[in-house]
Short mmCIF file of C-alpha atoms in Angstrom, two decimals:
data_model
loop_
_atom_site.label_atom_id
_atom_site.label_comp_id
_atom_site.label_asym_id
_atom_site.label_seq_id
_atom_site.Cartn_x
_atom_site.Cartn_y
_atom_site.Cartn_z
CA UNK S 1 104.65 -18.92 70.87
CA UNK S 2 104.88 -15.75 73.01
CA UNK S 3 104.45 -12.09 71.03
CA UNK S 4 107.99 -10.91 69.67
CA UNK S 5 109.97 -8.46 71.15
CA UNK S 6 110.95 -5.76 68.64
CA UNK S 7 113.15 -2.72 70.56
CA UNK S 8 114.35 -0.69 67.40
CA UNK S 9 111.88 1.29 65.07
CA UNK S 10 114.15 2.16 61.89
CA UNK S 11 112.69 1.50 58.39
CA UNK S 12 115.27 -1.70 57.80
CA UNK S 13 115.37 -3.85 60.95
CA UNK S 14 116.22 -7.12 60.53
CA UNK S 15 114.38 -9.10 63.54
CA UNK S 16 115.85 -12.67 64.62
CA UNK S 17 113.95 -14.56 66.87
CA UNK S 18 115.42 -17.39 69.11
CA UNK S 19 112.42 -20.08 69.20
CA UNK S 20 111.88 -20.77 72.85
CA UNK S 21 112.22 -23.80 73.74
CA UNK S 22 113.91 -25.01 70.69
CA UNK S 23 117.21 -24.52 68.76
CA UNK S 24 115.76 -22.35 65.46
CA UNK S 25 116.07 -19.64 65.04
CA UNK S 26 113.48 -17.30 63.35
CA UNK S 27 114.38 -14.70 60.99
CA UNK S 28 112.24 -11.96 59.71
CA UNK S 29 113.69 -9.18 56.94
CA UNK S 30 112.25 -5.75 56.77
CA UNK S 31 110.13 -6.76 54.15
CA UNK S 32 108.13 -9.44 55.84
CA UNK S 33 110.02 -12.59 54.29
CA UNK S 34 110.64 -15.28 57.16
CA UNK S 35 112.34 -18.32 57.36
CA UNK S 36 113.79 -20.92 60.37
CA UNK S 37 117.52 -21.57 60.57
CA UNK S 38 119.30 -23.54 62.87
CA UNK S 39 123.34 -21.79 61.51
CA UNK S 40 123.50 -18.15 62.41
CA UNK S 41 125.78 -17.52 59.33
CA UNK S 42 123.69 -19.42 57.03
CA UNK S 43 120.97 -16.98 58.58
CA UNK S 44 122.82 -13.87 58.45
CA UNK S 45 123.74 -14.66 54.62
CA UNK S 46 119.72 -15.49 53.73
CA UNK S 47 119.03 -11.90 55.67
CA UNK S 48 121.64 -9.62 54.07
CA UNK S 49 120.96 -11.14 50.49
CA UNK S 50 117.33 -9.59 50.57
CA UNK S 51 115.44 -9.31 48.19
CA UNK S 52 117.09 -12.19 46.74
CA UNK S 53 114.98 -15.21 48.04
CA UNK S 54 112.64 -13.60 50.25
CA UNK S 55 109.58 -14.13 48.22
CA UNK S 56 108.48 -12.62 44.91
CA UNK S 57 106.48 -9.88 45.77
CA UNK S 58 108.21 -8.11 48.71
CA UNK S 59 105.56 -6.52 51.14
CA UNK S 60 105.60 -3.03 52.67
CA UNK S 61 107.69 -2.95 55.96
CA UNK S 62 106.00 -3.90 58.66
CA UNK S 63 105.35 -1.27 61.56
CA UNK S 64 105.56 -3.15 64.85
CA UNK S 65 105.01 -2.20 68.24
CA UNK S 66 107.56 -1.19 71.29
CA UNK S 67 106.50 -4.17 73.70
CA UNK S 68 107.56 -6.59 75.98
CA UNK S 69 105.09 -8.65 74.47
CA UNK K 1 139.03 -12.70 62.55
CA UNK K 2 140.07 -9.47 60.50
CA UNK K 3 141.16 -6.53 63.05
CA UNK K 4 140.58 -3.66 60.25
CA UNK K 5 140.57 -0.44 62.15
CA UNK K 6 137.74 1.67 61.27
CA UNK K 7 138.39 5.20 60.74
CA UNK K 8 136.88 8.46 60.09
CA UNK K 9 134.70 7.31 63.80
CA UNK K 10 134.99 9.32 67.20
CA UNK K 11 136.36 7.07 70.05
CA UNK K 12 136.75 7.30 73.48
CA UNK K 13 140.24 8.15 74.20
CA UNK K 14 139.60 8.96 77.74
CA UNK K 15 137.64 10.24 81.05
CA UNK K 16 137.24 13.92 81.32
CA UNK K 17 138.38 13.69 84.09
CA UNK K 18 141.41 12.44 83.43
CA UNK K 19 142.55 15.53 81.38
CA UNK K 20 144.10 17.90 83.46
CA UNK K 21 147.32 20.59 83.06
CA UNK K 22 149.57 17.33 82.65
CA UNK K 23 150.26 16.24 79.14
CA UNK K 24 148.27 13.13 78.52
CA UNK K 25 149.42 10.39 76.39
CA UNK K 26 147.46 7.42 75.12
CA UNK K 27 147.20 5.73 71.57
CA UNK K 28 144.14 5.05 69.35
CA UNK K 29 143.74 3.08 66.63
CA UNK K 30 147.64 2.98 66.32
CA UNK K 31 148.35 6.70 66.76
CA UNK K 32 149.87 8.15 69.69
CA UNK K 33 148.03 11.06 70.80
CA UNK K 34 148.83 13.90 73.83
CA UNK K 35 146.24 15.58 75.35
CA UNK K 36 145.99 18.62 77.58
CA UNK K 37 143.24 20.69 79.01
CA UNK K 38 143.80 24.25 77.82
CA UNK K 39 143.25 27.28 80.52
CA UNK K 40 140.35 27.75 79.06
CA UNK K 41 138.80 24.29 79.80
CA UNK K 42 138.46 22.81 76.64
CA UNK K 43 140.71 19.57 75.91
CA UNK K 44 143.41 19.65 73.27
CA UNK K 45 144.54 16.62 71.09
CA UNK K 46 147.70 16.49 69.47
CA UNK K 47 150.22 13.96 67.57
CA UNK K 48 151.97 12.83 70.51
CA UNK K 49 155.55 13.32 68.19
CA UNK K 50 157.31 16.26 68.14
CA UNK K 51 158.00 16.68 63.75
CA UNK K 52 162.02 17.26 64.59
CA UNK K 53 163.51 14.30 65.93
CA UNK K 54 159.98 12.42 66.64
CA UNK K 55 160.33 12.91 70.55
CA UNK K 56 156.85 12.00 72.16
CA UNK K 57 155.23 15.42 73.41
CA UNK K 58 153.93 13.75 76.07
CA UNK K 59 157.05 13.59 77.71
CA UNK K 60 157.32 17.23 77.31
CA UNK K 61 156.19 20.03 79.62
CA UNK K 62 153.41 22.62 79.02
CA UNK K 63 154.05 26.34 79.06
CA UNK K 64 150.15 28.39 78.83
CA UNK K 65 148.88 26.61 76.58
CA UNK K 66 152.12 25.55 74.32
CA UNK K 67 153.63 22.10 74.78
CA UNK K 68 157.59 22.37 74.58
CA UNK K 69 159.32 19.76 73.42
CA UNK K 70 161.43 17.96 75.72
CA UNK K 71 164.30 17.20 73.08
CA UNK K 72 165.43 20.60 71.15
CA UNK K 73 162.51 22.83 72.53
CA UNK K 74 160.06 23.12 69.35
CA UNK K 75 157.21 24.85 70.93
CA UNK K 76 153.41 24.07 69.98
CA UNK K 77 149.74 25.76 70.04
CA UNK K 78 146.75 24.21 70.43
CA UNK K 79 146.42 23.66 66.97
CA UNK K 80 149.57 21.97 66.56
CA UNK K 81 151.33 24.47 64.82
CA UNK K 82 155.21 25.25 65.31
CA UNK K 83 155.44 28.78 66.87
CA UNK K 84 159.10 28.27 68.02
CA UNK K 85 162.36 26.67 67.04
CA UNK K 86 165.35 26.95 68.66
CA UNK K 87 168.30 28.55 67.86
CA UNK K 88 166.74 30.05 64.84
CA UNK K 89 163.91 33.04 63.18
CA UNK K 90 162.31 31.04 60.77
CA UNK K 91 159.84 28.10 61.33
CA UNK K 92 160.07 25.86 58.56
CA UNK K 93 156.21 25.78 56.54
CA UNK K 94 156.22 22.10 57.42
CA UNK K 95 156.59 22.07 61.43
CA UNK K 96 153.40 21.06 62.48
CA UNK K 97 151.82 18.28 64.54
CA UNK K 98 148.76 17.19 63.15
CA UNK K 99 145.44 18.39 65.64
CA UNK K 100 142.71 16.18 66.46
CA UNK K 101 139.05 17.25 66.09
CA UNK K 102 137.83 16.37 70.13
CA UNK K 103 134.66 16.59 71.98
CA UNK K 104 134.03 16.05 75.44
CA UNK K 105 130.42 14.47 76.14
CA UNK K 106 128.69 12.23 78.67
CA UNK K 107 131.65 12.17 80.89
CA UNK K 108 133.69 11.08 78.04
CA UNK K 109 136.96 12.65 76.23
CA UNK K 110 136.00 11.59 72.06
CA UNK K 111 138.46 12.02 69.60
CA UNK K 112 138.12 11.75 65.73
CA UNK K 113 140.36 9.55 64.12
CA UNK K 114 140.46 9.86 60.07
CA UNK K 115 139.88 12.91 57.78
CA UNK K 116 139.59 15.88 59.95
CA UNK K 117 137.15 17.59 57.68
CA UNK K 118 134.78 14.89 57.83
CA UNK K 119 134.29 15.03 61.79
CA UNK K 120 130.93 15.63 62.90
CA UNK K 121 129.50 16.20 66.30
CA UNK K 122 125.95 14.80 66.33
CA UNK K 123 127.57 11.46 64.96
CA UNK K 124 128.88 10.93 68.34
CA UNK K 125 126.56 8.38 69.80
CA UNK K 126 125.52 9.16 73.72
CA UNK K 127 125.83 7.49 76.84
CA UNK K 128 123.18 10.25 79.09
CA UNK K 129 123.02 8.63 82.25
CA UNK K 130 127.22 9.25 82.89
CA UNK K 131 126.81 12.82 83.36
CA UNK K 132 122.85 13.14 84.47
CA UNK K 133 122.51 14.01 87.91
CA UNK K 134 119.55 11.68 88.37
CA UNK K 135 121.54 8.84 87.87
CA UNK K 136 124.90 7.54 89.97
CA UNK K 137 128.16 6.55 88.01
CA UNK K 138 131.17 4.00 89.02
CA UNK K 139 133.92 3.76 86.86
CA UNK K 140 136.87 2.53 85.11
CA UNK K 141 139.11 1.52 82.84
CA UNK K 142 141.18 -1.80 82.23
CA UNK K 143 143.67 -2.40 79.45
CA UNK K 144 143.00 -5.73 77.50
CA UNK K 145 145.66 -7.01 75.67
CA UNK K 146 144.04 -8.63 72.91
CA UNK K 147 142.22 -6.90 69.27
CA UNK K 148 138.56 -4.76 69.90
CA UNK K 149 136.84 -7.58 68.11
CA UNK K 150 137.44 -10.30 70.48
CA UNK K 151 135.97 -7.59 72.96
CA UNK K 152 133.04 -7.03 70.63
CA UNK K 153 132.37 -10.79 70.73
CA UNK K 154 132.74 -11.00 74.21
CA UNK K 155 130.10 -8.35 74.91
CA UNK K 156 127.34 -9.37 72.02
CA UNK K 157 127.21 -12.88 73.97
CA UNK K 158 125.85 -12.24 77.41
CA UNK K 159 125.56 -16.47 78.03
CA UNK K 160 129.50 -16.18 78.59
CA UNK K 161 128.50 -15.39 81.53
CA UNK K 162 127.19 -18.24 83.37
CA UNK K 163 130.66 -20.06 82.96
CA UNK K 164 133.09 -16.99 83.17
CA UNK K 165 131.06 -15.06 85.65
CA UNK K 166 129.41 -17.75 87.43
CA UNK K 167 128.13 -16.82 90.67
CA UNK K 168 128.85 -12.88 89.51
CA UNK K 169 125.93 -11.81 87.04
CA UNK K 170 124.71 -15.14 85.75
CA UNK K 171 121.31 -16.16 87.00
CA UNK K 172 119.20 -19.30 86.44
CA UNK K 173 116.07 -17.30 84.35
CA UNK K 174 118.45 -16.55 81.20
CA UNK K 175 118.45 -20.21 79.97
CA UNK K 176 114.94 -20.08 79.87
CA UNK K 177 114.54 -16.67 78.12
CA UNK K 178 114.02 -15.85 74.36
CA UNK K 179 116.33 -13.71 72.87
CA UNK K 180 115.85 -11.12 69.75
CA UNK K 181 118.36 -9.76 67.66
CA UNK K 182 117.60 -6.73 66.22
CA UNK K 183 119.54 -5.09 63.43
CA UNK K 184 119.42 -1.62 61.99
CA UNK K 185 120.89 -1.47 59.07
CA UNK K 186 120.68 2.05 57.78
CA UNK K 187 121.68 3.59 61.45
CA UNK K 188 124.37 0.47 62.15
CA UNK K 189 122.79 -0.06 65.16
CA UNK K 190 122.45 -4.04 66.81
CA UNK K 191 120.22 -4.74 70.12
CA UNK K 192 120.07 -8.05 71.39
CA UNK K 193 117.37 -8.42 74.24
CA UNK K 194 116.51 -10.49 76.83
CA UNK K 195 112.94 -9.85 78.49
CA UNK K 196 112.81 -11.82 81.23
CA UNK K 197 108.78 -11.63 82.40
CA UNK K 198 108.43 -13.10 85.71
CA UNK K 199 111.65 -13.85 87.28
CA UNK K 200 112.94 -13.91 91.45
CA UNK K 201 114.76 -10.67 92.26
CA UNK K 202 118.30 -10.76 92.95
CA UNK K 203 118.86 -10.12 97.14
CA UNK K 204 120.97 -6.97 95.87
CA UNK K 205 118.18 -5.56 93.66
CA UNK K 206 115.23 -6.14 96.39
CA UNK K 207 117.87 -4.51 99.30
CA UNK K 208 118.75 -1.62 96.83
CA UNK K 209 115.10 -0.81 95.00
CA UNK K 210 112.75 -1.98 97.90
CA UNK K 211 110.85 -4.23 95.44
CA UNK K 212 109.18 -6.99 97.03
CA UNK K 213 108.03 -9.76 95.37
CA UNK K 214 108.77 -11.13 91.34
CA UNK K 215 110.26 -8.89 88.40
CA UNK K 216 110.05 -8.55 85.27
CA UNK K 217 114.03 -8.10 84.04
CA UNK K 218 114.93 -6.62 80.69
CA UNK K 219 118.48 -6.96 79.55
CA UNK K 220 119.17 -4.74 76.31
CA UNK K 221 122.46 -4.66 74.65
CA UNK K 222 122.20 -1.50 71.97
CA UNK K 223 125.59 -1.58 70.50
CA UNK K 224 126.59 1.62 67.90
CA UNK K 225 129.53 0.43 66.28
CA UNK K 226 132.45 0.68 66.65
CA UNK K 227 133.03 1.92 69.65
CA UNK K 228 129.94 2.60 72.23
CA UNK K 229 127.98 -0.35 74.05
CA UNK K 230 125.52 -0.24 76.28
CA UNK K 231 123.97 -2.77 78.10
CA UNK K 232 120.65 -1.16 79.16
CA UNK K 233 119.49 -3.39 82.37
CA UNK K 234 115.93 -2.46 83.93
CA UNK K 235 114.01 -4.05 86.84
CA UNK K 236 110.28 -3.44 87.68
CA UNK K 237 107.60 -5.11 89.46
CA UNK K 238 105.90 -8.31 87.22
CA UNK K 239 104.00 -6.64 84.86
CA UNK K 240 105.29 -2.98 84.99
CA UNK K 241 106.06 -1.89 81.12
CA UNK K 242 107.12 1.67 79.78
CA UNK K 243 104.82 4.12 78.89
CA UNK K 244 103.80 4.87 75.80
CA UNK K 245 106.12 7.83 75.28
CA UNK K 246 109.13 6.42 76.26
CA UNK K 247 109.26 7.47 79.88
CA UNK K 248 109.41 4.64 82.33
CA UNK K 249 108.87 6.26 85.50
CA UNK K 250 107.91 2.85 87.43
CA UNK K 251 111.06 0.92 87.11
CA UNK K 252 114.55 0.94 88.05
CA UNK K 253 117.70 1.21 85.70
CA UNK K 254 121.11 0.28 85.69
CA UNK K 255 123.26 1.54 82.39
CA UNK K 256 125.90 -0.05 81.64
CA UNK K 257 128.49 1.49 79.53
CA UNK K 258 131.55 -0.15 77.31
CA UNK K 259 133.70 1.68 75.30
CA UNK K 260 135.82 -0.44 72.93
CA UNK K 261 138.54 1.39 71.97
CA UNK K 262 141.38 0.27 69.82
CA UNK K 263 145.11 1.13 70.87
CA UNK K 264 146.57 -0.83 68.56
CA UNK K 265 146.19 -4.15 66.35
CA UNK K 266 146.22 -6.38 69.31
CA UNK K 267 145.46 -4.23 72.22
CA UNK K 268 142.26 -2.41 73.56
CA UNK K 269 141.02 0.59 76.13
CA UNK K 270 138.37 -0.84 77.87
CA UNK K 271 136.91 2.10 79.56
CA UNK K 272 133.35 0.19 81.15
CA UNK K 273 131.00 2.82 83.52
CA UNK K 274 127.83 1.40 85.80
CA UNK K 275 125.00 4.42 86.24
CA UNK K 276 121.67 4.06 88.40
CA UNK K 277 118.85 5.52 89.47
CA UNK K 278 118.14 4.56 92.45
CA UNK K 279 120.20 4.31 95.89
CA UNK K 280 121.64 7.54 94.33
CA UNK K 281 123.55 8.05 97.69
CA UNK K 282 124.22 4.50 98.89
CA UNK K 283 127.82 4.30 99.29
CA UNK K 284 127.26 0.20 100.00
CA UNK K 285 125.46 0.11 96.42
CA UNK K 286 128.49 2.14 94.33
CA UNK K 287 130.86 0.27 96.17
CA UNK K 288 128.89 -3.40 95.21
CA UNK K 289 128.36 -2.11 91.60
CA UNK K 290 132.00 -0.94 91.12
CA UNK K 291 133.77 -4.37 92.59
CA UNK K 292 131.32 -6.56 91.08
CA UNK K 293 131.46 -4.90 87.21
CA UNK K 294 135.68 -4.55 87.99
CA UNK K 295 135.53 -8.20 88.56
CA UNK K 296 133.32 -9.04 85.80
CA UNK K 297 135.91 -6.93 83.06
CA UNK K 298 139.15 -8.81 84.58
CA UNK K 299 137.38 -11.76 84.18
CA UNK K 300 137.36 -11.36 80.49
CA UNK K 301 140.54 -9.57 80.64
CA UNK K 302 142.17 -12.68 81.47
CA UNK K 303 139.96 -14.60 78.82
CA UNK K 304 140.60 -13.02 76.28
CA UNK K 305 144.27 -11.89 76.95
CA UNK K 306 144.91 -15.46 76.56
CA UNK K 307 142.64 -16.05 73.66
CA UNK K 308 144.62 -13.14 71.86
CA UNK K 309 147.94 -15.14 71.84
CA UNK K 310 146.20 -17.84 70.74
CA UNK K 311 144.17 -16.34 67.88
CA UNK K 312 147.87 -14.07 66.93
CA UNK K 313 149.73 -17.79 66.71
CA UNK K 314 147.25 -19.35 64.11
CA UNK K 315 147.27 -18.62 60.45
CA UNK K 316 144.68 -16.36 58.59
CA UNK K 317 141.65 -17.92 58.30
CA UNK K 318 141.02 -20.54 61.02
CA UNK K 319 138.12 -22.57 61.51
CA UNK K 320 135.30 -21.36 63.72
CA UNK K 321 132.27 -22.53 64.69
CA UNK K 322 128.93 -20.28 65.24
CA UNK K 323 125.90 -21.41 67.17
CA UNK K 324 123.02 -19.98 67.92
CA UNK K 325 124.51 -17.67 70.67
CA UNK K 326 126.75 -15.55 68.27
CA UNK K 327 123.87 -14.42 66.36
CA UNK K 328 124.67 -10.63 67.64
CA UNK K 329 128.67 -10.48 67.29
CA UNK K 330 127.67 -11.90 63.78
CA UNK K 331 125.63 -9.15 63.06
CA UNK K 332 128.14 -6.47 65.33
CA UNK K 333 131.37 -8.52 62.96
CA UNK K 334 129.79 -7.73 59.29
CA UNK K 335 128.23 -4.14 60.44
CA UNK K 336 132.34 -3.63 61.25
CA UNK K 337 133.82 -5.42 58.03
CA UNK K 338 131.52 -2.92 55.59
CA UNK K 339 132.10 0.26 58.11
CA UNK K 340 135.84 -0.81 57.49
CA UNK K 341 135.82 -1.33 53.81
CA UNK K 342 133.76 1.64 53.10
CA UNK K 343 136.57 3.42 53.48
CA UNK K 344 138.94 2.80 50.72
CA UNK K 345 135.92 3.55 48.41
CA UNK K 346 135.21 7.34 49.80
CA UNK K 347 138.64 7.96 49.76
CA UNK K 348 138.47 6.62 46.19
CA UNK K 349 135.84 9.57 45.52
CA UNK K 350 137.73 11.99 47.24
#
């Protein structure tokens, strides 16, 4: 897939991704966890529940770059 | 859909330039507010009922900078407090009309509704381009019958536009574009864009910019809850990016501007602004901008006027259904159901 557009540089973005193409859509916490929906809420309520489910070791935040791209 | 009202926030409550040496009236978040500009330029925000006999100020006259009332004649300063009663020496301790903490920025008249004491200046979010004199502004405002958050919705969701605007703003590339939301959650901030890489240029855009050829097309929506939206809309060459610090000399930029402004539980101030850089003195191009974006607002307007009685004649609770679409005004909804429940909890401290 094409690189992912990420606008906002805060410490605790939450990042979600509509798949090109398809109907998922791809969510990415602050911490690095990711995971495919295809419900917005059900999405929303995996995203705002961090850390809870998002892996057992939570990584660093992620700095990403300002592109288009 | 809950309509709590979020307080302790600055709103728009009106133009600048609508504040003149007339008393002002207009209600936000439920509370009827006059406003005048005093002789020395700055605006003035008062409780918009006199404390006697509840007259509305605004139907009062101004004398220097003292509204009178219209009723019995209780007189008010700019900070609301009684400094005449008629008929009588003494001014009771309690005749006062609350003052409310204002700031007049980007164009824009903001008022603080909530604790007083907990107003702060640089926590009014900014909308540049209104008053910059590199950029050119149309205007307006439209009342909407219907609650903010339906207006919220509305705004989060740009695909609403290819079957209420159709033929307005919709254009074929969007289908085919991915979409990120992004939210901040410490700052409250949600951004939903749409990078469109390599897509045909409008006829307007090529007549108005002189580009030639394909664009690339960002469409941003920044939204700073609750009240300010913008809709950041820039056009370059295929290809063309921002620099690295931010600047973005090489492309053009239309701003637009929302402000979602409650008046009451089930009706909203929809003040909406277009700014550009480029055509800065093109009557044509302010004239196109200002019908098209007028149209576009109406058009929701009516939508949503009608969804309001609709939503207002259902119980508590009613079913909806979410697709992909409403990923934003999902994130926009629950950044405005904690802002609104924080409340009770600080107040709890207090």
């Amino acid at each position: 897939m094409t690189g992912r557009v990420a606008m906002l540089r805060g410490g605790a973005v939450h990042r979600v991704h509509w798949r090109l193409g398809t109907d998922l859509l791809v969510a990415v916490c602050h911490c690095g966890a990711e995971r495919d929906f295809d419900d917005p809420v059900a999405l929303w309520d995996w995203l705002l529940a961090h850390p809870t489910g998002h892996g057992s070791t939570p990584a660093a935040p992620r700095p990403m770059a300002v592109s288009a791209r | 859909m809950m309509t709590a009202f979020v307080r302790d926030q600055w709103y728009v409550a009106a133009y600048g330039q609508e504040i003149g040496r007339e008393l002002f009236a207009r209600t936000v978040l439920g509370e009827p507010l006059v406003f005048y500009r005093a002789e020395t330029g700055e605006v003035v925000a008062l409780a918009d009922r006199c404390v006697h006999r509840r007259y509305p100020l605004s139907e009062s006259r101004l004398d220097g900078d003292t509204i009178v009332c219209g009723y019995h004649g209780f007189t008010y300063d700019k900070v609301g407090t009684c400094v005449s009663v008629p008929g009588q020496a003494r001014i009771p301790r309690t005749a006062r009309v609350p003052a409310y903490p204002v700031v007049e920025r980007d164009s824009f008249v903001w008022v603080w509704i909530g604790a007083a004491d907990l107003a702060d200046e640089s926590l009014i979010p900014r909308a540049p381009w209104l008053d910059d004199p590199a950029y050119t502004t149309v205007c307006g405002m439209e009342p909407l019958a219907a609650r903010y958050l339906l207006l919220v919705d509305n705004l989060l969701d740009l695909s609403h536009e290819t079957y209420l605007h159709g033929g307005y703003i919709g254009t074929p590339e969007v289908a085919a574009t991915p979409i990120t939301t992004e939210v901040d959650e410490d700052n409250g901030i949600v951004y939903v864009s749409r990078h469109m890489d390599d897509a045909a240029c409008p006829p307007f855009y090529a007549k108005s910019t002189g580009i030639e050829g394909r664009i690339t097309r960002w469409q941003d929506i920044e939204y700073r809850p609750p009240c300010l939206y913008l809709l950041h809309s820039r056009i370059a060459p295929v290809g063309v990016l921002p620099e690295e610090d931010g600047s973005d000399p090489n492309a053009f930029h239309v701003e637009v501007v929302y402000a979602i402004t409650p008046e009451t539980e089930h009706s909203t101030h929809d003040f909406w602004a277009v700014a550009r850089d480029f055509a800065l003195d093109d009557q044509g191009v302010s004239d196109f901008l200002a019908e098209s974006n007028r149209t576009v607002v109406l058009q929701d307007v009516t939508a949503l006027d009608i969804l309001e009685k609709v939503i207002e004649s259902e119980p508590d609770g009613y079913q909806e259904l979410s697709v992909n679409i409403d990923t934003g005004g999902l994130a926009a909804r629950r950044i405005l159901q904690r802002m609104a429940a924080a409340e009770p909890a600080r107040a709890a401290r207090v």
